[in-house]
Amino acid sequence: MLSDIGEFKKSLRGELILRDDPRYEEARKLYNGMIDKRPLLIARCVDVADVITAVNFGRDQGLLIAIRGGGHNGPGLGSCNDGLVIDLSMMKSVRVDPASQTVRVDAGCTSGDVDHATHPFGLAVPFGIVSTTGVAGLTLGGGTGYLTRKYGLTIDNLLEADVVLADGSFVNASKSQHPDLFWALRGGGGNFGVVTSFLFQAHPVDTVYAGPIFWEATHAKAVMRAYRDFLPTAPEELGAFVGLKTVPSMDPFPKDYWGRRACAVISSYNGSAVEGEKVMAGLLSSVPSPIFNWMGAMPFPSMQALFDPFFPKGLQWYWKGDFVKSLPDEAIDTHIAQAAKAPSELSVMHLYPIDGAVRRVPKEATAWNAREATWSMVIAGIDSDPKGADMLKTWGRAYWKAIHPFNLEGAYVNFMMDDEVEGRIQATYGENYKRLVSVKAEYDPKNLFRVNQNILPSAS
Ligand SMILES: Cc1cc2nc3c(=O)[nH]c(=O)nc-3n(C[C@H](O)[C@H](O)[C@H](O)COP(=O)(O)OP(=O)(O)OC[C@H]3O[C@@H](n4cnc5c(N)ncnc54)[C@H](O)[C@@H]3O)c2cc1C
C-alpha cells in the first residue's frame, strides 16, 4: 500500500494521474498500439523540481519507475505496469541561441517541436524522420536521420544534458562536468537518470531538395544495388535511405499502383534544387524509370513531417533491427524475398545511412559503438488492426532470421523490442559495454532506472 500519495500530488506543479482518474486511459496510451501497460501513477512533470520529487517518491516507495519522453519507443519502455511513469511530455520549452547556433530543448519535446523553433533561424539539429518522435528517447539511443551523414548522430551534436539522478540529486553533464555520465548518456539510453533538458549544436539548414522516389518491386534489385554503390560517392549534404515498401492505397499515389510492392529511395539534400537534382542524377541515370519522383524544394520541417500522416499514434508496430556493414548482392536478394511476404501495406524495411560524419567520431568517444557500420536496418511490421499483431511478429522475426547472417551482431537500441536474444545489448555496445557497466554502477547502483534496454550495474 502506497503512503503519502496525497502529499506527492500536492508537491507537484504538474498533474498526478491515478487509475480512477477520467484522464487515465488517454494518459497511459503509447504510440505503439501493440503495447498495453497499466501504470499505477502517471506524474506529468512540468519542471525539474517535479522530476526530483517524482524520482524521490518512486524510489522511497519501492516503485518501478519508467521515464516517458515522446512515448514512441517500440516496446513501450516509456511506461510500465503497476509502477510510476515520470511523464515529461508537458516540458516543452525550446530556446534557440542564434549567436552560438545552439538550442536548449526540454525533455518532453518532439523533434517537430524543435524543428518548428529552429527553422525561423535557418537552423536544424539532426533528429529522425518522423516529427512526432520524442527527442529524449531518440537522443539517448543515438539518433539517425537525414542530416546524419553531414553532421553526425544526434548525440554527436549534444553539448550538455541536465540530469536528475537516482538519489534525487541534479547534475549538468558535459565534456567538462561528469564526463563519464555524459559519455554514457550518448547512446546508453535512459539507464543513468532522468534527463530534463538537452543542449544541442544546430546547423544551417533551411530549404532542402527532398522527397520520395518509388520504383516497381521488379526493379528493386537494380535500385538497391545502384543505391549501395551510389551512397559512398554522394556528397554528405545528401541524406538518403532505401526501403522496401508498398505503394499506399490512397491519393495522391497513382491508382494503378495502389497496394503494390515497391522499392523507394527517400532523400533530403541540404542545398538548392539545382544542385540536388545534379546529385540525384548520379543515382537516377543508372536505374530504370521510377513510378514517381516527388523530390522538390521544401522547408526542412515539411520534409521531417512528410510521413507523419501515414503513421498516426495507435498503430501496431513490431520492430527488428541490425547494424549493417555491407550489402552484398545475396543480401539484397534475401531482402527482396522477405519483404515480398510483408503482412500489411504499412510494413517496411529501411536502411538508414550512418556513414560520413558518424565515422569521424572515435568509437570510444561516446557509448554508441557502431561507427564502423554503413547502415542501421529496421524491419517494421506495422498495421492498424490489432488482430494482425501476431502476423507482424511472425514476419519480422522470419525476415530478421534470414537477413541477420549478413549483418553485424548488434542493433540500434531504438529499433529493438524487448524480446531480443540474450547478449544483444552487450553485442550492440561491444567494447564500450564494460565502461557503461561501471558508469551505471556509479550513477545508478541499485538499477532504479531499469525500464529501458537495461545495462546492469554489475557485469555478472
Ligand atoms: C514512427 C517512428 C519513427 C522513428 N524514426 C526514427 C529515426 O528516424 N531515427 C531514430 O534514431 N529513431 C527513430 N525512431 C525510434 C525512436 O528513436 C525511439 O522510438 C525512441 O525511443 C523514441 O523516443 P521517445 O522519447 O519518443 O520514447 P519514450 O517511449 O518516451 O522513451 C523511450 C526510452 O527512452 C528513455 N527516456 C525517454 N525520455 C527520457 C529522459 N528524459 N531521460 C532518460 N531517459 C528517457 C525511456 O526510459 C525509454 O527507455 C522512430 C520511432 C518511431 C515510432
Short mmCIF file of C-alpha atoms and ligand atoms in Angstrom, two decimals:
data_model
loop_
_atom_site.label_atom_id
_atom_site.label_comp_id
_atom_site.label_asym_id
_atom_site.label_seq_id
_atom_site.Cartn_x
_atom_site.Cartn_y
_atom_site.Cartn_z
CA MET A 1 0.00 0.00 0.00
CA LEU A 2 1.48 3.32 -1.01
CA SER A 3 1.71 6.05 1.56
CA ASP A 4 1.76 9.79 1.03
CA ILE A 5 0.19 9.89 -2.43
CA GLY A 6 -1.73 12.97 -1.32
CA GLU A 7 1.49 14.69 -0.25
CA PHE A 8 3.17 13.68 -3.51
CA LYS A 9 0.30 15.09 -5.53
CA LYS A 10 0.33 18.35 -3.60
CA SER A 11 4.05 18.85 -4.06
CA LEU A 12 3.85 18.64 -7.86
CA ARG A 13 3.20 21.69 -10.03
CA GLY A 14 2.19 19.20 -12.73
CA GLU A 15 -0.51 16.52 -12.60
CA LEU A 16 -0.63 13.18 -10.85
CA ILE A 17 -2.95 10.80 -12.65
CA LEU A 18 -4.20 7.72 -10.82
CA ARG A 19 -6.12 4.75 -12.20
CA ASP A 20 -9.51 6.17 -11.20
CA ASP A 21 -8.84 9.49 -12.96
CA PRO A 22 -11.01 10.06 -16.08
CA ARG A 23 -7.81 11.10 -17.90
CA TYR A 24 -6.03 7.83 -17.06
CA GLU A 25 -6.93 5.80 -20.18
CA GLU A 26 -5.75 8.55 -22.52
CA ALA A 27 -2.68 9.36 -20.43
CA ARG A 28 -1.39 5.78 -20.39
CA LYS A 29 -1.67 5.28 -24.16
CA LEU A 30 1.61 4.85 -26.01
CA TYR A 31 2.46 5.44 -29.64
CA ASN A 32 2.70 1.68 -30.29
CA GLY A 33 -0.85 0.31 -30.05
CA MET A 34 0.56 -3.20 -29.55
CA ILE A 35 1.70 -2.23 -26.04
CA ASP A 36 -0.89 -2.09 -23.29
CA LYS A 37 0.69 -1.09 -19.98
CA ARG A 38 -1.19 -0.04 -16.85
CA PRO A 39 0.95 2.08 -14.54
CA LEU A 40 -0.20 2.81 -11.02
CA LEU A 41 0.65 6.50 -11.20
CA ILE A 42 1.49 8.91 -14.00
CA ALA A 43 3.34 12.03 -12.83
CA ARG A 44 3.13 14.67 -15.54
CA CYS A 45 6.02 16.86 -14.50
CA VAL A 46 6.30 20.48 -15.57
CA ASP A 47 9.75 21.31 -14.23
CA VAL A 48 12.93 19.90 -12.73
CA ALA A 49 11.56 20.23 -9.19
CA ASP A 50 8.64 17.96 -10.16
CA VAL A 51 11.06 15.41 -11.60
CA ILE A 52 13.17 15.41 -8.42
CA THR A 53 10.01 14.93 -6.32
CA ALA A 54 8.85 12.08 -8.55
CA VAL A 55 12.21 10.27 -8.52
CA ASN A 56 12.41 10.55 -4.73
CA PHE A 57 8.82 9.38 -4.26
CA GLY A 58 9.18 6.43 -6.64
CA ARG A 59 12.46 5.31 -5.11
CA ASP A 60 11.32 5.66 -1.48
CA GLN A 61 8.10 3.78 -2.18
CA GLY A 62 9.94 0.98 -3.98
CA LEU A 63 8.03 1.60 -7.21
CA LEU A 64 9.13 0.50 -10.64
CA ILE A 65 9.92 3.75 -12.49
CA ALA A 66 9.52 4.39 -16.22
CA ILE A 67 10.61 7.61 -17.92
CA ARG A 68 8.46 8.91 -20.74
CA GLY A 69 9.69 11.43 -23.29
CA GLY A 70 7.71 11.21 -26.53
CA GLY A 71 6.25 7.75 -25.79
CA HIS A 72 7.36 6.46 -29.21
CA ASN A 73 9.53 3.59 -28.05
CA GLY A 74 8.79 0.27 -29.82
CA PRO A 75 8.40 -1.97 -26.75
CA GLY A 76 6.84 0.87 -24.75
CA LEU A 77 9.77 1.50 -22.45
CA GLY A 78 8.31 4.91 -21.70
CA SER A 79 5.78 3.17 -19.44
CA CYS A 80 5.46 0.23 -17.07
CA ASN A 81 2.90 -1.98 -15.37
CA ASP A 82 1.97 -1.18 -11.76
CA GLY A 83 4.68 1.44 -11.30
CA LEU A 84 5.29 5.17 -11.63
CA VAL A 85 5.59 6.85 -15.02
CA ILE A 86 7.61 10.05 -14.92
CA ASP A 87 5.97 11.70 -17.91
CA LEU A 88 7.91 14.66 -19.30
CA SER A 89 5.55 15.46 -22.17
CA MET A 90 4.49 18.78 -20.60
CA MET A 91 8.08 20.04 -20.52
CA LYS A 92 8.18 21.64 -23.95
CA SER A 93 10.35 24.71 -23.86
CA VAL A 94 12.87 25.26 -26.69
CA ARG A 95 15.30 28.17 -26.68
CA VAL A 96 17.44 28.93 -29.71
CA ASP A 97 20.61 30.96 -29.33
CA PRO A 98 21.32 32.22 -32.85
CA ALA A 99 24.74 33.59 -31.86
CA SER A 100 26.18 30.24 -30.85
CA GLN A 101 23.75 28.28 -33.09
CA THR A 102 22.80 26.16 -30.12
CA VAL A 103 19.38 25.13 -28.89
CA ARG A 104 18.23 24.15 -25.41
CA VAL A 105 15.45 21.60 -25.53
CA ASP A 106 13.20 20.39 -22.72
CA ALA A 107 12.87 16.62 -22.45
CA GLY A 108 9.19 16.48 -23.44
CA CYS A 109 9.77 17.91 -26.91
CA THR A 110 9.22 16.02 -30.11
CA SER A 111 11.62 16.56 -32.98
CA GLY A 112 8.83 18.55 -34.65
CA ASP A 113 8.76 20.95 -31.68
CA VAL A 114 12.47 21.63 -32.14
CA ASP A 115 12.30 21.92 -35.95
CA HIS A 116 9.48 24.44 -35.51
CA ALA A 117 11.63 26.55 -33.17
CA THR A 118 14.91 26.37 -35.10
CA HIS A 119 13.59 26.81 -38.66
CA PRO A 120 12.97 30.59 -38.42
CA PHE A 121 16.68 30.90 -37.59
CA GLY A 122 17.67 28.78 -40.61
CA LEU A 123 18.95 26.08 -38.27
CA ALA A 124 18.26 22.42 -37.51
CA VAL A 125 19.55 19.64 -35.24
CA PRO A 126 19.97 16.14 -36.72
CA PHE A 127 16.96 14.11 -35.50
CA GLY A 128 14.88 11.28 -37.01
CA ILE A 129 12.48 11.16 -39.93
CA VAL A 130 9.08 11.35 -38.19
CA SER A 131 8.36 14.62 -36.41
CA THR A 132 6.23 13.14 -33.60
CA THR A 133 9.17 11.14 -32.19
CA GLY A 134 10.41 12.21 -28.75
CA VAL A 135 13.75 13.99 -28.70
CA ALA A 136 14.69 12.39 -25.36
CA GLY A 137 14.50 8.69 -26.19
CA LEU A 138 15.82 9.26 -29.72
CA THR A 139 18.82 11.23 -28.49
CA LEU A 140 19.76 8.91 -25.63
CA GLY A 141 19.74 5.93 -28.03
CA GLY A 142 21.87 7.74 -30.65
CA GLY A 143 19.61 9.36 -33.24
CA THR A 144 19.85 8.96 -37.03
CA GLY A 145 18.16 10.99 -39.77
CA TYR A 146 18.61 12.97 -42.98
CA LEU A 147 21.34 15.23 -41.55
CA THR A 148 23.42 12.38 -40.09
CA ARG A 149 25.84 11.93 -42.99
CA LYS A 150 26.89 15.59 -42.79
CA TYR A 151 26.50 16.40 -39.08
CA GLY A 152 26.61 13.04 -37.31
CA LEU A 153 24.25 11.30 -34.95
CA THR A 154 22.02 13.34 -32.67
CA ILE A 155 24.40 12.54 -29.79
CA ASP A 156 27.32 13.91 -31.79
CA ASN A 157 25.56 17.28 -31.52
CA LEU A 158 24.77 17.04 -27.81
CA LEU A 159 26.74 19.57 -25.77
CA GLU A 160 25.14 19.22 -22.34
CA ALA A 161 22.36 17.41 -20.52
CA ASP A 162 20.62 18.27 -17.24
CA VAL A 163 20.01 15.07 -15.32
CA VAL A 164 18.13 14.06 -12.16
CA LEU A 165 19.98 11.07 -10.71
CA ALA A 166 18.62 8.07 -8.81
CA ASP A 167 19.37 9.71 -5.44
CA GLY A 168 17.35 12.77 -6.45
CA SER A 169 20.36 14.99 -6.98
CA PHE A 170 20.68 17.18 -10.08
CA VAL A 171 23.75 17.45 -12.31
CA ASN A 172 24.71 19.07 -15.56
CA ALA A 173 26.67 16.58 -17.67
CA SER A 174 29.05 17.74 -20.39
CA LYS A 175 32.59 17.08 -21.59
CA SER A 176 33.87 19.05 -18.59
CA GLN A 177 31.35 18.13 -15.86
CA HIS A 178 30.55 14.50 -15.05
CA PRO A 179 32.29 13.44 -18.28
CA ASP A 180 31.69 9.72 -17.63
CA LEU A 181 27.97 10.30 -17.30
CA PHE A 182 27.98 12.50 -20.42
CA TRP A 183 29.81 9.74 -22.30
CA ALA A 184 27.27 7.12 -21.19
CA LEU A 185 24.21 9.28 -21.97
CA ARG A 186 25.36 9.48 -25.59
CA GLY A 187 23.98 6.09 -26.69
CA GLY A 188 23.37 4.35 -23.36
CA GLY A 189 19.64 5.18 -23.25
CA GLY A 190 17.63 6.01 -20.13
CA ASN A 191 19.84 3.94 -17.83
CA PHE A 192 21.54 6.74 -15.88
CA GLY A 193 18.91 9.22 -14.74
CA VAL A 194 16.08 11.42 -15.95
CA VAL A 195 17.34 13.95 -18.46
CA THR A 196 15.32 17.13 -18.06
CA SER A 197 16.92 19.19 -20.82
CA PHE A 198 19.42 18.91 -23.64
CA LEU A 199 21.73 21.49 -25.19
CA PHE A 200 22.37 20.80 -28.88
CA GLN A 201 24.60 22.25 -31.56
CA ALA A 202 22.42 23.23 -34.51
CA HIS A 203 23.48 23.69 -38.14
CA PRO A 204 22.46 25.82 -41.12
CA VAL A 205 19.51 24.04 -42.77
CA ASP A 206 16.69 25.86 -44.49
CA THR A 207 15.00 24.79 -47.72
CA VAL A 208 16.03 21.32 -48.84
CA TYR A 209 15.57 19.39 -52.08
CA ALA A 210 13.78 16.36 -50.81
CA GLY A 211 11.08 13.73 -51.14
CA PRO A 212 10.38 10.13 -52.09
CA ILE A 213 11.07 8.22 -55.31
CA PHE A 214 9.26 4.89 -55.82
CA TRP A 215 10.03 2.08 -58.26
CA GLU A 216 8.12 -1.08 -59.04
CA ALA A 217 9.27 -4.06 -56.98
CA THR A 218 10.56 -5.73 -60.16
CA HIS A 219 13.29 -3.04 -60.20
CA ALA A 220 14.19 -3.44 -56.52
CA LYS A 221 17.37 -5.41 -57.24
CA ALA A 222 18.68 -2.79 -59.67
CA VAL A 223 17.73 0.10 -57.40
CA MET A 224 19.19 -1.39 -54.22
CA ARG A 225 22.46 -2.26 -55.97
CA ALA A 226 22.69 1.19 -57.54
CA TYR A 227 21.86 2.90 -54.21
CA ARG A 228 24.53 0.83 -52.42
CA ASP A 229 27.19 1.87 -54.95
CA PHE A 230 25.99 5.48 -55.21
CA LEU A 231 25.83 6.35 -51.49
CA PRO A 232 29.59 6.46 -50.75
CA THR A 233 30.12 8.71 -53.79
CA ALA A 234 27.32 11.14 -52.88
CA PRO A 235 28.08 14.39 -51.05
CA GLU A 236 27.31 14.31 -47.34
CA GLU A 237 24.69 17.03 -47.82
CA LEU A 238 22.53 14.20 -49.16
CA GLY A 239 20.74 12.04 -46.60
CA ALA A 240 19.11 9.15 -48.48
CA PHE A 241 17.72 5.87 -47.27
CA VAL A 242 16.47 2.91 -49.28
CA GLY A 243 13.35 0.99 -48.37
CA LEU A 244 11.17 -1.91 -49.45
CA LYS A 245 7.56 -0.84 -49.07
CA THR A 246 4.09 -0.86 -50.58
CA VAL A 247 2.54 1.95 -52.59
CA PRO A 248 -0.13 3.31 -50.22
CA SER A 249 -3.72 2.77 -51.45
CA MET A 250 -4.66 6.42 -51.23
CA ASP A 251 -4.39 9.71 -53.07
CA PRO A 252 -2.14 11.20 -54.31
CA PHE A 253 -0.43 7.88 -55.13
CA PRO A 254 -1.13 6.62 -58.69
CA LYS A 255 -4.21 4.34 -58.52
CA ASP A 256 -2.74 1.70 -60.82
CA TYR A 257 -0.06 1.02 -58.23
CA TRP A 258 -2.13 1.09 -55.03
CA GLY A 259 -1.19 -1.81 -52.76
CA ARG A 260 1.66 -3.00 -54.98
CA ARG A 261 5.09 -3.78 -53.55
CA ALA A 262 7.75 -1.20 -54.33
CA CYS A 263 11.28 -0.09 -53.69
CA ALA A 264 11.84 3.50 -52.57
CA VAL A 265 14.69 5.91 -52.01
CA ILE A 266 13.75 8.76 -49.68
CA SER A 267 16.19 11.65 -49.78
CA SER A 268 16.86 15.10 -48.45
CA TYR A 269 19.59 17.23 -49.99
CA ASN A 270 20.62 20.20 -47.87
CA GLY A 271 21.14 22.70 -50.68
CA SER A 272 19.46 24.12 -53.76
CA ALA A 273 17.13 22.16 -56.03
CA VAL A 274 19.54 22.67 -58.94
CA GLU A 275 22.45 21.11 -57.03
CA GLY A 276 20.20 18.43 -55.57
CA GLU A 277 18.94 17.34 -58.97
CA LYS A 278 22.52 17.06 -60.20
CA VAL A 279 23.44 14.89 -57.22
CA MET A 280 20.42 12.63 -57.63
CA ALA A 281 21.21 12.21 -61.34
CA GLY A 282 24.15 10.09 -60.18
CA LEU A 283 21.63 7.53 -58.95
CA LEU A 284 18.76 8.06 -61.37
CA SER A 285 20.90 7.72 -64.51
CA SER A 286 21.79 4.14 -63.59
CA VAL A 287 18.35 2.75 -62.73
CA PRO A 288 15.05 2.16 -64.59
CA SER A 289 12.41 4.91 -64.60
CA PRO A 290 10.53 5.23 -61.33
CA ILE A 291 6.76 5.08 -60.83
CA PHE A 292 7.09 8.61 -59.48
CA ASN A 293 9.76 11.03 -58.33
CA TRP A 294 8.33 13.56 -55.91
CA MET A 295 11.55 15.30 -54.94
CA GLY A 296 11.26 19.06 -54.81
CA ALA A 297 12.25 22.13 -52.82
CA MET A 298 10.58 22.33 -49.41
CA PRO A 299 11.25 23.75 -45.94
CA PHE A 300 13.19 21.20 -43.86
CA PRO A 301 10.41 20.84 -41.22
CA SER A 302 7.99 19.84 -44.01
CA MET A 303 10.32 17.03 -45.03
CA GLN A 304 10.64 15.98 -41.39
CA ALA A 305 6.86 15.73 -41.13
CA LEU A 306 6.22 14.21 -44.57
CA PHE A 307 5.47 10.73 -43.21
CA ASP A 308 3.54 11.77 -40.10
CA PRO A 309 0.09 11.29 -41.69
CA PHE A 310 0.89 7.66 -42.56
CA PHE A 311 1.91 6.81 -39.00
CA PRO A 312 -0.64 8.16 -36.52
CA LYS A 313 -0.49 7.15 -32.86
CA GLY A 314 -2.00 3.77 -32.02
CA LEU A 315 -0.92 1.55 -34.93
CA GLN A 316 0.51 -1.89 -34.18
CA TRP A 317 4.32 -1.94 -34.53
CA TYR A 318 6.77 -4.83 -34.29
CA TRP A 319 10.42 -3.84 -34.65
CA LYS A 320 13.60 -5.75 -35.53
CA GLY A 321 16.93 -4.07 -36.27
CA ASP A 322 20.56 -4.73 -37.11
CA PHE A 323 23.64 -2.73 -37.95
CA VAL A 324 24.83 -3.44 -41.47
CA LYS A 325 28.41 -3.13 -42.68
CA SER A 326 27.98 -4.09 -46.34
CA LEU A 327 25.17 -5.07 -48.66
CA PRO A 328 26.27 -7.94 -50.93
CA ASP A 329 24.03 -8.99 -53.84
CA GLU A 330 22.91 -12.08 -51.88
CA ALA A 331 21.72 -9.87 -49.01
CA ILE A 332 19.74 -7.72 -51.47
CA ASP A 333 18.10 -10.87 -52.88
CA THR A 334 17.23 -12.01 -49.34
CA HIS A 335 15.73 -8.60 -48.53
CA ILE A 336 13.58 -8.66 -51.64
CA ALA A 337 12.35 -12.21 -51.00
CA GLN A 338 11.48 -11.48 -47.35
CA ALA A 339 9.94 -8.06 -47.97
CA ALA A 340 7.67 -9.61 -50.61
CA LYS A 341 5.98 -11.55 -47.79
CA ALA A 342 5.06 -8.39 -45.85
CA PRO A 343 1.79 -8.98 -43.99
CA SER A 344 0.40 -5.46 -44.40
CA GLU A 345 0.58 -2.38 -46.61
CA LEU A 346 2.37 -0.29 -43.99
CA SER A 347 5.13 -2.81 -43.17
CA VAL A 348 8.58 -1.67 -44.27
CA MET A 349 12.27 -2.38 -44.32
CA HIS A 350 14.55 0.67 -44.28
CA LEU A 351 18.34 1.03 -44.40
CA TYR A 352 19.44 4.36 -42.86
CA PRO A 353 22.98 5.56 -43.65
CA ILE A 354 25.33 6.01 -40.71
CA ASP A 355 28.49 6.84 -42.65
CA GLY A 356 30.12 10.27 -43.20
CA ALA A 357 30.40 12.37 -40.05
CA VAL A 358 29.42 9.42 -37.84
CA ARG A 359 32.70 7.73 -38.75
CA ARG A 360 34.76 10.81 -37.92
CA VAL A 361 33.93 10.48 -34.21
CA PRO A 362 36.15 7.91 -32.49
CA LYS A 363 34.35 4.78 -31.32
CA GLU A 364 35.36 5.28 -27.71
CA ALA A 365 34.26 8.96 -27.64
CA THR A 366 30.63 8.05 -26.86
CA ALA A 367 28.83 4.90 -25.69
CA TRP A 368 27.39 4.39 -29.22
CA ASN A 369 29.55 1.68 -30.70
CA ALA A 370 28.53 1.01 -34.31
CA ARG A 371 30.56 3.69 -36.06
CA GLU A 372 32.12 1.25 -38.50
CA ALA A 373 28.70 0.22 -39.82
CA THR A 374 27.27 1.68 -43.03
CA TRP A 375 23.55 1.39 -42.31
CA SER A 376 21.15 0.92 -39.46
CA MET A 377 18.49 -1.51 -40.68
CA VAL A 378 14.94 -1.61 -39.43
CA ILE A 379 12.28 -4.16 -40.24
CA ALA A 380 8.98 -2.77 -39.01
CA GLY A 381 5.77 -4.80 -39.18
CA ILE A 382 3.04 -2.15 -39.00
CA ASP A 383 -0.74 -2.38 -39.23
CA SER A 384 -3.83 -0.67 -37.89
CA ASP A 385 -5.62 -3.90 -36.93
CA PRO A 386 -4.69 -5.36 -33.52
CA LYS A 387 -5.80 -8.76 -34.83
CA GLY A 388 -2.81 -8.67 -37.18
CA ALA A 389 -0.26 -8.35 -34.35
CA ASP A 390 0.88 -11.98 -34.48
CA MET A 391 1.37 -11.83 -38.24
CA LEU A 392 3.56 -8.74 -37.87
CA LYS A 393 5.71 -10.54 -35.30
CA THR A 394 5.99 -13.72 -37.35
CA TRP A 395 7.02 -11.80 -40.45
CA GLY A 396 9.51 -9.56 -38.64
CA ARG A 397 11.19 -12.47 -36.87
CA ALA A 398 11.43 -14.63 -40.02
CA TYR A 399 12.76 -11.70 -42.07
CA TRP A 400 15.37 -10.92 -39.40
CA LYS A 401 16.44 -14.57 -39.12
CA ALA A 402 17.03 -14.72 -42.87
CA ILE A 403 18.94 -11.44 -43.14
CA HIS A 404 20.86 -11.35 -39.85
CA PRO A 405 23.72 -13.62 -41.09
CA PHE A 406 24.71 -10.80 -43.48
CA ASN A 407 24.72 -8.17 -40.72
CA LEU A 408 26.72 -7.16 -37.65
CA GLU A 409 25.90 -8.67 -34.25
CA GLY A 410 24.36 -5.59 -32.62
CA ALA A 411 21.43 -3.34 -33.47
CA TYR A 412 20.33 0.21 -32.76
CA VAL A 413 18.74 0.10 -29.28
CA ASN A 414 15.89 2.29 -30.52
CA PHE A 415 14.94 -0.31 -33.15
CA MET A 416 14.61 -3.21 -30.70
CA MET A 417 11.59 -4.67 -28.95
CA ASP A 418 12.09 -6.35 -25.56
CA ASP A 419 12.37 -9.90 -26.90
CA GLU A 420 15.92 -9.86 -28.22
CA VAL A 421 18.20 -12.89 -27.84
CA GLU A 422 20.48 -12.87 -24.81
CA GLY A 423 23.65 -10.91 -25.35
CA ARG A 424 22.24 -8.45 -27.93
CA ILE A 425 22.75 -5.43 -25.69
CA GLN A 426 26.35 -6.46 -24.99
CA ALA A 427 26.90 -7.07 -28.72
CA THR A 428 25.42 -3.67 -29.52
CA TYR A 429 27.78 -1.81 -27.18
CA GLY A 430 30.80 -4.06 -27.88
CA GLU A 431 33.96 -2.82 -26.19
CA ASN A 432 32.04 0.13 -24.72
CA TYR A 433 29.83 -2.19 -22.66
CA LYS A 434 32.31 -2.58 -19.79
CA ARG A 435 32.57 1.16 -19.29
CA LEU A 436 28.78 1.51 -19.43
CA VAL A 437 28.51 -1.03 -16.61
CA SER A 438 30.94 0.96 -14.48
CA VAL A 439 29.13 4.27 -15.12
CA LYS A 440 25.83 2.56 -14.28
CA ALA A 441 27.37 1.23 -11.04
CA GLU A 442 28.47 4.75 -10.13
CA TYR A 443 25.28 6.66 -11.01
CA ASP A 444 22.53 4.06 -10.52
CA PRO A 445 23.98 1.20 -8.45
CA LYS A 446 20.56 -0.18 -7.48
CA ASN A 447 19.25 -0.11 -11.05
CA LEU A 448 16.37 2.24 -10.20
CA PHE A 449 16.14 3.13 -13.89
CA ARG A 450 15.65 -0.30 -15.43
CA VAL A 451 12.69 0.15 -17.78
CA ASN A 452 14.96 0.53 -20.79
CA GLN A 453 17.39 -1.59 -22.82
CA ASN A 454 18.95 -2.29 -19.49
CA ILE A 455 22.60 -2.19 -18.52
CA LEU A 456 23.08 -3.97 -15.22
CA PRO A 457 25.29 -2.17 -12.68
CA SER A 458 27.47 -5.25 -12.34
CA ALA A 459 28.89 -7.31 -15.19
CA SER A 460 27.64 -10.63 -13.76
C1 LIG B 1 7.42 6.45 -36.27
C2 LIG B 1 8.80 6.35 -35.70
C3 LIG B 1 9.87 6.84 -36.42
C4 LIG B 1 11.16 6.77 -35.90
N1 LIG B 1 12.21 7.26 -36.63
C5 LIG B 1 13.44 7.28 -36.09
C6 LIG B 1 14.53 7.88 -36.79
O1 LIG B 1 14.38 8.38 -37.90
N2 LIG B 1 15.74 7.90 -36.20
C7 LIG B 1 15.95 7.36 -34.97
O2 LIG B 1 17.07 7.44 -34.48
N3 LIG B 1 14.95 6.76 -34.29
C8 LIG B 1 13.71 6.71 -34.83
N4 LIG B 1 12.69 6.11 -34.15
C9 LIG B 1 12.97 5.38 -32.91
C10 LIG B 1 12.97 6.31 -31.72
O3 LIG B 1 14.26 6.85 -31.60
C11 LIG B 1 12.62 5.54 -30.44
O4 LIG B 1 11.31 5.06 -30.56
C12 LIG B 1 12.78 6.38 -29.19
O5 LIG B 1 12.74 5.52 -28.07
C13 LIG B 1 11.70 7.43 -29.08
O6 LIG B 1 11.93 8.29 -28.00
P1 LIG B 1 10.69 8.81 -27.12
O7 LIG B 1 11.20 9.84 -26.20
O8 LIG B 1 9.56 9.14 -28.01
O9 LIG B 1 10.36 7.45 -26.37
P2 LIG B 1 9.78 7.05 -24.95
O10 LIG B 1 8.91 5.88 -25.23
O11 LIG B 1 9.19 8.17 -24.22
O12 LIG B 1 11.09 6.58 -24.18
C14 LIG B 1 11.94 5.64 -24.75
C15 LIG B 1 13.10 5.27 -23.85
O13 LIG B 1 13.90 6.40 -23.57
C16 LIG B 1 14.02 6.64 -22.19
N5 LIG B 1 13.76 8.04 -21.94
C17 LIG B 1 12.82 8.83 -22.51
N6 LIG B 1 12.92 10.08 -22.06
C18 LIG B 1 13.94 10.09 -21.17
C19 LIG B 1 14.53 11.09 -20.38
N7 LIG B 1 14.10 12.34 -20.43
N8 LIG B 1 15.56 10.75 -19.57
C20 LIG B 1 16.02 9.49 -19.52
N9 LIG B 1 15.50 8.51 -20.26
C21 LIG B 1 14.48 8.79 -21.08
C22 LIG B 1 12.96 5.80 -21.52
O14 LIG B 1 13.45 5.25 -20.33
C23 LIG B 1 12.70 4.69 -22.51
O15 LIG B 1 13.58 3.61 -22.25
C24 LIG B 1 11.38 6.18 -34.64
C25 LIG B 1 10.29 5.69 -33.91
C26 LIG B 1 9.01 5.76 -34.43
C27 LIG B 1 7.88 5.20 -33.65
#
